[in-house]
Structure formats: structure tokens, C-alpha cells
């Protein structure tokens, strides 16, 4: 167990803990060292070490005061994706949003990560496509940035929503929303 200030006095060797994603490097040993260094000092931590990107200080999401009958919600999911045995895989999937007959506003988004897969998902980006430029829908998605990736996906570059490791999602302030349902919207 340890404590430290969010804003350290030593800004050369220590970093300020902020609401941004922080990279935490950790290690521990079952035995406390007797000295600062040498054979009685700290020992190599073997498997008791690692690193993780997390958000240590999460902003409190604003309360929107919405009721269930005011909310239209839907999930954008990737089903049955086989993760290749590589260090990094980027997965792309084209999904049509539900047809809306009038203007709505996206006011909140949250990640949906299957329990047990939290260590596999680093970030999620939801892009909107240019008006009238809808890429072909693929059954379950496609590995991104491959030669056989549909070229129409290059028309989807504006970010609607973003999430990264450690985040809980995002709620727009009560006077803001991402417009959906008009001719000019995705």
C-alpha cells in the first residue's frame, strides 16, 4: 500500500496524476528490503510486475435527467471475432445505425467489452461515413488496413465516439449532443 500527492514537488522524476489515461508500471516483492541497495536491497520481482494503461481519476459524468421512455439505445457489437496470434490487431466493422424519422442527439456512449476480454481491447473508435458513401456491410467485420479491405471504408473518417483503456464512456454536457436523423447526419 502506498500514497503520493497528485501534484508532486519533484516534476523531473515524478509525473502529475491527471484525468488523462496514465501508464502505470508496477512491481512488488513479498519481502520488504532491509537496505536501499545491495544484496539486502530490493530484489528482482519475477512475475510480480507489469504495466497497464488506466485512468486513475475519472471525471464524474453529468446526470442528464433522462427517463427510459426518453431514451433510444442500441449497441454496436463485434460478434465471434477470432483474435489472431499477433501483438496487435485492428478490427473494422461497418454497422448501419437504426433509421430515425426525425432529429435525435447522441448524448452518451459506453464501451461494451465481453467479460474476460478486457485485456484484449485497447481502444474503440466509431466513425461516421460521408453522406451517401456507405461501405459494404461485412458479416462480422474485417481486419483493418489489409489489401482486401473495401475501399469505400476510406470515406468513413469523422470520429463520432472514442474510448480508451481505463475510461468509462462519455456523457455529453446537458446542452450538447451529436446530431442524428437528419439528411446531413450519419
XYZ file of C-alpha atoms in Angstrom:
186
model
C 0.000 0.000 0.000
C 1.340 3.455 -0.817
C 0.332 7.102 -1.072
C 1.555 10.066 -3.024
C 0.386 13.543 -3.950
C -1.466 14.073 -7.245
C 0.862 17.008 -7.989
C 4.383 16.065 -6.880
C 7.020 18.609 -5.885
C 9.611 16.744 -7.977
C 8.376 17.295 -11.524
C 11.629 15.974 -13.020
C 11.254 12.356 -11.850
C 7.544 12.211 -10.962
C 4.502 12.909 -13.092
C 1.316 14.663 -12.121
C -1.669 12.326 -11.863
C -4.408 13.774 -14.075
C -7.765 12.734 -15.563
C -5.957 11.519 -18.694
C -5.013 7.909 -19.417
C -1.871 7.172 -17.405
C 0.673 4.398 -17.963
C 1.304 2.675 -14.618
C 4.352 0.439 -14.191
C 4.170 -1.714 -11.076
C 6.119 -4.373 -9.216
C 6.180 -5.861 -5.750
C 8.012 -8.421 -3.656
C 6.652 -10.476 -0.779
C 9.597 -9.330 1.392
C 10.437 -5.747 2.325
C 14.079 -4.832 1.559
C 16.372 -4.271 4.544
C 18.620 -1.763 2.724
C 18.318 0.757 -0.131
C 20.608 -1.328 -2.387
C 22.975 -4.303 -2.418
C 22.134 -7.915 -1.545
C 19.740 -6.802 1.225
C 18.131 -4.207 -1.053
C 15.179 -4.520 -3.424
C 15.188 -7.791 -5.370
C 14.032 -8.582 -8.897
C 10.265 -9.022 -8.864
C 9.988 -12.043 -11.198
C 6.328 -12.417 -12.197
C 5.121 -9.772 -9.701
C 5.435 -6.911 -12.169
C 3.662 -5.403 -15.125
C 2.215 -2.288 -16.680
C -1.260 -1.052 -17.551
C -2.872 1.989 -19.139
C -5.602 3.223 -16.824
C -7.464 6.368 -15.844
C -6.783 6.980 -12.166
C -9.068 10.000 -11.843
C -12.404 9.597 -13.609
C -14.490 12.697 -14.188
C -17.992 12.380 -12.827
C -20.416 12.006 -15.738
C -23.116 14.658 -15.785
C -26.617 13.483 -14.952
C -28.865 14.008 -17.946
C -32.148 13.603 -16.087
C -33.483 11.334 -18.831
C -36.172 8.727 -18.305
C -36.337 5.322 -20.005
C -39.158 6.471 -22.286
C -36.935 9.373 -23.489
C -34.043 7.114 -24.497
C -33.380 5.180 -27.674
C -30.346 2.966 -27.121
C -28.552 0.445 -29.285
C -25.298 -1.493 -29.168
C -22.621 -1.711 -31.850
C -21.006 -5.117 -31.322
C -18.404 -7.317 -32.967
C -19.577 -10.916 -32.695
C -17.366 -14.023 -32.710
C -14.110 -12.308 -33.699
C -11.187 -14.736 -33.722
C -8.146 -12.837 -32.426
C -5.017 -13.720 -34.436
C -1.787 -14.683 -32.636
C -0.173 -11.281 -33.276
C 0.740 -8.476 -30.898
C -1.781 -6.032 -32.341
C -4.936 -6.461 -34.387
C -7.170 -3.636 -35.615
C -10.721 -4.796 -36.348
C -13.086 -2.820 -38.577
C -16.796 -3.354 -38.896
C -19.423 -1.394 -40.813
C -22.727 -1.077 -38.973
C -25.828 0.833 -40.049
C -27.380 2.950 -37.333
C -31.121 2.485 -36.832
C -33.257 4.528 -39.237
C -34.542 7.629 -37.471
C -37.539 9.572 -38.801
C -36.636 12.787 -37.007
C -33.683 14.525 -35.412
C -32.167 12.874 -32.338
C -28.973 13.500 -30.407
C -26.320 11.054 -29.278
C -25.780 12.132 -25.655
C -23.844 9.232 -24.157
C -21.725 6.276 -25.174
C -20.125 3.487 -23.175
C -17.860 0.598 -24.153
C -19.310 -2.915 -24.242
C -16.423 -5.334 -23.647
C -17.125 -9.004 -23.076
C -16.111 -10.006 -19.526
C -12.726 -11.696 -19.608
C -11.650 -9.829 -22.761
C -10.736 -6.530 -21.085
C -7.031 -7.218 -21.659
C -7.573 -7.584 -25.409
C -9.396 -4.322 -26.133
C -7.189 -1.225 -26.076
C -9.455 1.344 -27.703
C -12.675 1.736 -29.662
C -13.321 4.319 -32.378
C -16.726 4.847 -34.011
C -16.512 6.707 -37.320
C -19.229 8.277 -39.397
C -19.197 7.962 -43.176
C -19.639 10.731 -45.716
C -23.232 11.337 -46.730
C -24.223 8.744 -49.333
C -20.918 6.858 -49.007
C -21.958 3.715 -47.171
C -19.362 0.946 -47.192
C -20.472 -2.623 -47.815
C -21.555 -4.443 -44.688
C -19.420 -7.467 -43.961
C -20.549 -10.413 -41.908
C -18.759 -9.737 -38.607
C -16.198 -7.240 -39.807
C -12.720 -7.347 -41.293
C -9.130 -6.848 -40.156
C -8.335 -3.192 -40.839
C -5.615 -1.881 -43.139
C -5.391 -5.040 -45.255
C -5.123 -5.046 -49.083
C -8.598 -6.577 -49.468
C -10.278 -4.032 -47.182
C -13.189 -2.363 -49.067
C -12.031 0.997 -50.472
C -15.388 2.575 -49.513
C -14.251 2.428 -45.875
C -11.882 5.300 -46.695
C -14.982 7.544 -46.778
C -15.522 6.964 -43.043
C -13.061 9.236 -41.255
C -15.007 11.524 -38.898
C -14.928 10.229 -35.323
C -18.338 10.064 -33.606
C -17.182 8.373 -30.404
C -13.897 7.266 -28.867
C -12.930 5.185 -25.852
C -9.570 4.021 -24.465
C -8.418 1.662 -21.735
C -9.449 2.835 -18.290
C -12.321 5.015 -19.479
C -15.945 4.515 -18.523
C -17.502 6.105 -21.569
C -18.577 9.668 -22.232
C -21.649 11.736 -21.497
C -22.048 14.990 -23.373
C -22.829 18.081 -21.281
C -26.589 18.665 -20.895
C -26.698 21.325 -23.645
C -24.723 19.296 -26.233
C -25.322 16.208 -28.390
C -24.167 14.633 -31.629
C -26.909 15.162 -34.213
C -28.527 12.081 -35.798
C -31.582 11.549 -38.002
C -31.463 14.444 -40.482
C -30.314 14.377 -44.113
C -26.944 15.849 -43.132
C -26.297 13.335 -40.343
C -24.635 9.922 -40.492
